Amino acid sequence: MAGAIIENMSTKKLVIVGVILLLFQAFSFMVGGLIADGAMVTIDVGLAYRDDTLSEWTEMAHSIEQRKLNCSFNTAKTFENEGRYYECDLLPFMEVGSVAHKYYLLNIRLPVNEAKKINVGIGEIKDIRLVSIHQNGGFTKVWFAMKTFLTPSILIIMIWYWRRITLMTRPPVLLEKVIFALGISMTFINIPVEWFSVGFNWTWMLLFGDIRQGIFYSMLLSFWIIFCGEHLMDQTERNRFSVYWKQVGPIVFGSFCLFIFDMCERGVQLTNPFYSIWATDVGTELAMAFIIVAGICACLYFLFLCFMVFQVFRNISGKRSSLPAMSKARRLHYEGLIFRFKFLMLVTLTCAAMTVIFFIISQVNEGHWHWGDHTVQVNSAFFTGIYGMWNLYVFAIMFLYAPSHKRYGDEQSSDAGPNSGEDIQLTTTITHVDGPTEIYKMTGKESQE
């Protein structure tokens, strides 16, 4: 039996997020004691904790797990090479959602039963090494500070945005509702519930974080589809969520599949931190297949979004044919609006590209310890940069698409002279529901044309 006491030096700091332990076993080569192909090692493991050196240990979890050994011996298997170590892949061992206690005790036992062929044909064990992956103190302080600052910022702009909408005499249009829902999902992922993990042993923090991020992903991807679509639709097709079911439906289904995949591992780890979907061949193949399919779907989504943005640009270019007939001041006003809108669409594409890249890398990073020499890691700068980009983008969208109470078009329509007819045709809608911006109204194709 092997025992290890792990002192959590981070309890005086803010490093209370999560720990992943990977088990590495060093096997010695012996003639007559070779490791069999596909050998399975059975591990009887237990985890306990205490908060001072005098109190008794309290058991957190206990389980009997099996892991498949994947070892190789690169030299000749002769008597002269006895004692040399096999080269073995890392094995997933344990994952916990929070480390709120001061000391942890880890007991590892390898029972042997020749009749039941338990731990038979695994060679001679010389050493056991543990590799710990955790969130360090410096990153945690930055992460907590960002969430604490950004939560009220997005909440205030969201309240201001919805108040501007309620002041209008018309009901909210679909685009405004979706922007508000995007703000809610951003606020939900911003709430710094991690502060409570300092004093509470909430083992579900990792699962809860994945659920929050999944909700935001589905809302953000759906918003981009509706955002582009509302600048393409005819007035008779606008402002109806049912129009987008073919695009939004697969996004919701994909998010649900992500949730199921997450529950298959981290859901089970709520009661058994030693469980891993990568422990079996079937689980490994399913997990890798899921990651590959998710990456392909993310790339296809981005290509479809690029096509929709191209369609929006072409739609706006067609509307520019009406600008030369306007007065100079009004023409310059709309040219400025078009330029700023195109810039916003390019920013949207950039944000979408970075989000897709981050999603793919995050999925690969989830299993990079299981893929041998092929590793992809997400550093803290990239992680916090993407998170800050999301908040800045949502803040900008709510600020720019808040309904304006200025009547620029109405004030100048009386001064437009003989061009007033074309101005009204360009800036008004056929229905009683006006859009949130002049660009929104301008891109709507008149069904009477």
XYZ file of N, CA, C and O in Angstrom, residues 319-328 331 335 419 422:
56
model
N -28.294 48.409 -51.392
C -29.017 49.563 -50.865
C -28.275 50.873 -51.107
O -28.882 51.944 -51.094
N -26.962 50.782 -51.317
C -26.188 52.011 -51.523
C -26.542 52.705 -52.837
O -26.185 53.858 -53.040
N -27.231 52.004 -53.722
C -27.621 52.632 -54.983
C -28.608 53.773 -54.759
O -28.775 54.639 -55.630
N -29.283 53.784 -53.612
C -30.236 54.857 -53.313
C -29.568 56.086 -52.725
O -30.208 57.142 -52.629
N -28.317 55.993 -52.316
C -27.651 57.100 -51.636
C -27.379 58.304 -52.529
O -27.520 59.446 -52.080
N -26.965 58.166 -53.803
C -26.652 59.368 -54.605
C -27.834 60.313 -54.774
O -27.637 61.514 -55.002
N -29.064 59.816 -54.679
C -30.235 60.682 -54.860
C -30.546 61.507 -53.620
O -31.427 62.372 -53.657
N -29.838 61.276 -52.511
C -30.108 61.987 -51.268
C -29.345 63.308 -51.217
O -28.429 63.561 -52.005
N -29.731 64.122 -50.252
C -28.968 65.336 -49.996
C -27.593 64.955 -49.458
O -27.393 63.853 -48.948
N -26.657 65.870 -49.527
C -25.281 65.568 -49.155
C -25.168 65.172 -47.683
O -24.499 64.191 -47.339
N -26.707 61.760 -47.194
C -25.888 60.717 -47.814
C -24.668 60.417 -46.950
O -24.310 59.251 -46.728
N -23.672 56.872 -45.257
C -22.380 56.276 -45.586
C -21.596 55.971 -44.312
O -20.925 54.941 -44.220
N -35.940 65.006 -53.036
C -35.416 63.679 -52.736
C -36.135 63.012 -51.570
O -35.771 61.925 -51.156
N -37.484 59.353 -51.951
C -36.507 58.256 -51.908
C -35.990 58.060 -50.493
O -35.664 56.953 -50.089
